[in-house]
């Protein structure tokens, strides 16, 4: 299957996530709270744009079954994954309105812009390739952290979310869509899809870096 080929290509990148200090801090509960809050805010507005990608996928779907799957992925993002963010935010006294008003950091802006560009540039297979790395790699991380002997402490809910049966189903749906969309494609077309998945995997690493360093933009904001 095409996704087996993709995994061989991105596995070295994804393994680097597991060694990233932010991810390791999530897994053993030592992550600085301010770093997690920064991730939480940036990932919330990232997910708003991510949800738009599923809407694009639904509009470009080639049949009703595919459209239904994209609709379920959209609902899962808005109602399940973002609910976790709102739950954590409430614990920190951050309102939903404050979450939605967050300004995107440089990496967040660049990453979501790239995904949306790819989604609009080609057929539905481009949209699937653009969303795949995020959902699949988060599940990959969640599975790894859940299998460790570490105590995530306050981040246990995060770990539970990203290896839950519900999120596993979302990941499986994305993988299935990718394999279906790749059927009958030429090697040149598959290379383009592979490049999108690889590039979004690199963006995922940059996102962890952004959270770890609590970075926004490389220069001071204007008044």
Coordinates of C-alpha atoms in Angstrom, one line a residue:
X1 CA 0.0 0.0 0.0
X2 CA 1.1 3.6 -0.7
X3 CA 1.0 4.5 3.0
X4 CA 3.5 1.8 3.8
X5 CA 5.9 3.4 1.4
X6 CA 5.1 6.8 3.0
X7 CA 5.8 5.5 6.5
X8 CA 9.3 4.2 5.4
X9 CA 10.0 7.7 4.1
X10 CA 8.8 9.7 7.2
X11 CA 9.7 7.3 10.0
X12 CA 13.1 8.9 10.6
X13 CA 11.5 12.3 10.9
X14 CA 8.8 11.0 13.2
X15 CA 11.4 9.2 15.4
X16 CA 12.9 12.7 16.0
X17 CA 9.6 13.8 17.5
X18 CA 10.0 11.1 20.2
X19 CA 13.4 12.6 21.1
X20 CA 12.2 16.2 21.1
X21 CA 12.3 17.7 24.5
X22 CA 8.7 19.0 24.3
X23 CA 7.3 15.5 23.5
X24 CA 9.5 13.9 26.1
X25 CA 8.3 16.4 28.6
X26 CA 4.7 15.6 27.7
X27 CA 5.4 11.9 28.3
X28 CA 7.1 12.1 31.7
X29 CA 5.1 15.1 33.0
X30 CA 8.1 17.4 33.2
X31 CA 7.1 19.8 30.5
X32 CA 7.1 23.4 31.5
X33 CA 3.5 24.6 31.8
X34 CA 4.1 27.9 29.9
X35 CA 5.4 25.8 27.0
X36 CA 2.3 23.7 27.0
X37 CA 0.1 26.7 27.1
X38 CA 1.9 28.1 24.1
X39 CA 1.4 24.8 22.2
X40 CA -2.3 24.7 23.3
X41 CA -3.0 28.2 22.0
X42 CA -1.2 27.7 18.7
X43 CA -2.5 24.2 18.1
X44 CA -6.1 25.5 18.7
X45 CA -5.9 28.0 15.9
X46 CA -4.0 25.5 13.8
X47 CA -6.9 23.1 14.2
X48 CA -9.3 25.7 12.9
X49 CA -7.4 25.8 9.7
X50 CA -7.0 22.0 9.7
X51 CA -10.8 21.7 9.9
X52 CA -11.0 23.9 6.8
X53 CA -8.9 21.3 5.0
X54 CA -11.4 18.6 5.7
X55 CA -14.1 20.9 4.4
X56 CA -12.1 21.3 1.2
X57 CA -11.7 17.5 1.0
X58 CA -15.5 17.1 1.3
X59 CA -16.0 19.6 -1.6
X60 CA -13.5 17.7 -3.8
X61 CA -14.7 14.2 -2.9
X62 CA -15.3 11.9 -5.8
X63 CA -18.2 10.0 -4.2
X64 CA -20.6 10.2 -1.3
X65 CA -18.6 7.7 0.8
X66 CA -15.5 9.9 0.6
X67 CA -17.5 13.0 1.4
X68 CA -19.0 11.3 4.4
X69 CA -15.6 10.3 5.7
X70 CA -14.3 13.9 5.3
X71 CA -17.4 15.1 7.2
X72 CA -16.7 12.7 10.0
X73 CA -13.0 13.9 10.1
X74 CA -14.2 17.5 10.3
X75 CA -16.6 16.7 13.1
X76 CA -13.9 14.7 15.0
X77 CA -11.6 17.7 14.8
X78 CA -14.1 20.3 15.9
X79 CA -16.0 18.3 18.5
X80 CA -13.4 15.9 19.9
X81 CA -9.9 17.1 19.4
X82 CA -10.6 20.8 20.0
X83 CA -12.7 19.9 23.0
X84 CA -9.5 18.6 24.7
X85 CA -7.9 22.0 24.0
X86 CA -10.9 23.8 25.5
X87 CA -10.8 21.5 28.5
X88 CA -7.1 22.3 29.2
X89 CA -7.6 26.0 28.5
X90 CA -10.4 26.1 31.1
X91 CA -8.1 24.6 33.7
X92 CA -5.7 27.5 33.0
X93 CA -8.4 30.2 33.1
X94 CA -8.2 30.7 29.3
X95 CA -11.6 31.3 27.7
X96 CA -12.7 29.9 24.3
X97 CA -12.9 33.5 23.0
X98 CA -9.3 34.1 24.1
X99 CA -8.2 30.9 22.3
X100 CA -9.9 32.0 19.1
X101 CA -8.3 35.4 19.3
X102 CA -4.7 34.1 19.4
X103 CA -2.4 35.3 16.7
X104 CA -0.7 32.6 14.7
X105 CA 3.0 32.2 15.2
X106 CA 5.3 32.2 12.2
X107 CA 5.5 28.4 12.0
X108 CA 1.7 28.0 12.5
X109 CA 1.0 30.5 9.7
X110 CA 3.5 28.9 7.4
X111 CA 2.4 25.4 8.0
X112 CA -1.4 26.0 7.6
X113 CA -0.8 28.2 4.6
X114 CA 1.2 25.4 2.9
X115 CA -1.4 22.8 3.6
X116 CA -4.3 24.9 2.3
X117 CA -2.2 25.8 -0.8
X118 CA -1.7 22.1 -1.5
X119 CA -5.3 21.3 -0.9
X120 CA -6.5 24.0 -3.4
X121 CA -3.8 23.3 -5.9
X122 CA -4.7 19.7 -6.8
X123 CA -7.4 17.1 -6.6
X124 CA -8.7 15.5 -3.5
X125 CA -5.5 13.4 -3.2
X126 CA -3.5 16.6 -2.5
X127 CA -5.9 17.4 0.4
X128 CA -5.5 13.9 1.9
X129 CA -1.7 14.1 1.6
X130 CA -1.7 17.5 3.4
X131 CA -3.7 16.3 6.4
X132 CA -2.1 12.9 6.8
X133 CA 1.1 13.6 8.7
X134 CA -0.6 15.5 11.5
X135 CA -3.2 13.0 12.4
X136 CA -1.0 10.0 11.8
X137 CA 2.0 11.3 13.6
X138 CA 0.0 12.5 16.7
X139 CA -1.3 9.0 17.0
X140 CA 2.2 7.6 16.5
X141 CA 3.4 9.8 19.4
X142 CA 0.3 9.0 21.6
X143 CA 0.9 5.3 21.1
X144 CA 4.6 5.6 22.1
X145 CA 3.9 7.7 25.2
X146 CA 1.1 5.4 26.3
X147 CA 3.4 2.4 26.1
X148 CA 6.1 3.9 28.2
X149 CA 6.4 3.5 32.0
X150 CA 6.5 7.3 32.5
X151 CA 3.9 9.2 34.4
X152 CA 2.6 12.1 32.3
X153 CA 0.9 13.6 35.4
X154 CA -1.2 16.5 34.2
X155 CA -0.6 15.6 30.5
X156 CA -2.2 12.1 30.9
X157 CA -5.4 13.4 29.2
X158 CA -3.3 14.5 26.3
X159 CA -1.7 11.0 26.0
X160 CA -5.1 9.3 26.4
X161 CA -6.6 11.5 23.7
X162 CA -4.1 10.8 21.0
X163 CA -4.1 7.0 21.3
X164 CA -7.8 6.7 22.1
X165 CA -10.1 4.4 20.0
X166 CA -11.8 7.6 18.6
X167 CA -8.5 9.2 17.5
X168 CA -7.3 5.9 16.2
X169 CA -10.3 5.7 14.0
X170 CA -9.6 9.2 12.6
X171 CA -6.0 8.2 11.8
X172 CA -7.2 5.0 10.2
X173 CA -9.7 6.9 8.0
X174 CA -6.9 9.2 6.8
X175 CA -4.7 6.3 5.9
X176 CA -7.5 4.6 4.1
X177 CA -8.3 7.7 2.1
X178 CA -4.7 8.1 1.1
X179 CA -4.4 4.6 -0.1
X180 CA -7.7 4.8 -2.1
X181 CA -6.6 8.1 -3.6
X182 CA -3.2 6.7 -4.6
X183 CA -4.7 3.9 -6.6
X184 CA -3.9 4.1 -10.3
X185 CA -1.6 7.1 -9.9
X186 CA 1.6 7.3 -11.9
X187 CA 5.0 7.3 -10.2
X188 CA 5.3 11.0 -10.9
X189 CA 2.0 11.7 -9.2
X190 CA 2.9 9.6 -6.2
X191 CA 6.1 11.4 -5.8
X192 CA 4.2 14.7 -5.5
X193 CA 2.0 13.3 -2.8
X194 CA 5.0 11.8 -1.0
X195 CA 6.7 15.3 -1.1
X196 CA 3.6 16.8 0.6
X197 CA 3.6 14.2 3.4
X198 CA 7.4 14.6 3.9
X199 CA 7.2 18.4 4.0
X200 CA 4.2 18.4 6.4
X201 CA 6.2 16.0 8.6
X202 CA 9.1 18.5 8.7
X203 CA 6.5 21.2 9.6
X204 CA 5.3 19.0 12.5
X205 CA 8.9 19.0 13.9
X206 CA 9.0 22.8 13.5
X207 CA 5.7 23.1 15.4
X208 CA 7.2 21.1 18.4
X209 CA 10.2 23.4 18.2
X210 CA 8.0 26.5 18.2
X211 CA 6.2 25.2 21.3
X212 CA 9.4 24.3 23.1
X213 CA 10.9 27.7 22.5
X214 CA 7.6 29.6 23.1
X215 CA 8.4 31.4 19.8
X216 CA 6.1 33.6 17.7
X217 CA 7.9 35.7 15.1
X218 CA 11.6 36.4 14.9
X219 CA 11.3 40.1 15.5
X220 CA 9.4 42.1 18.1
X221 CA 5.8 42.9 17.5
X222 CA 4.9 46.4 16.4
X223 CA 2.8 48.6 18.7

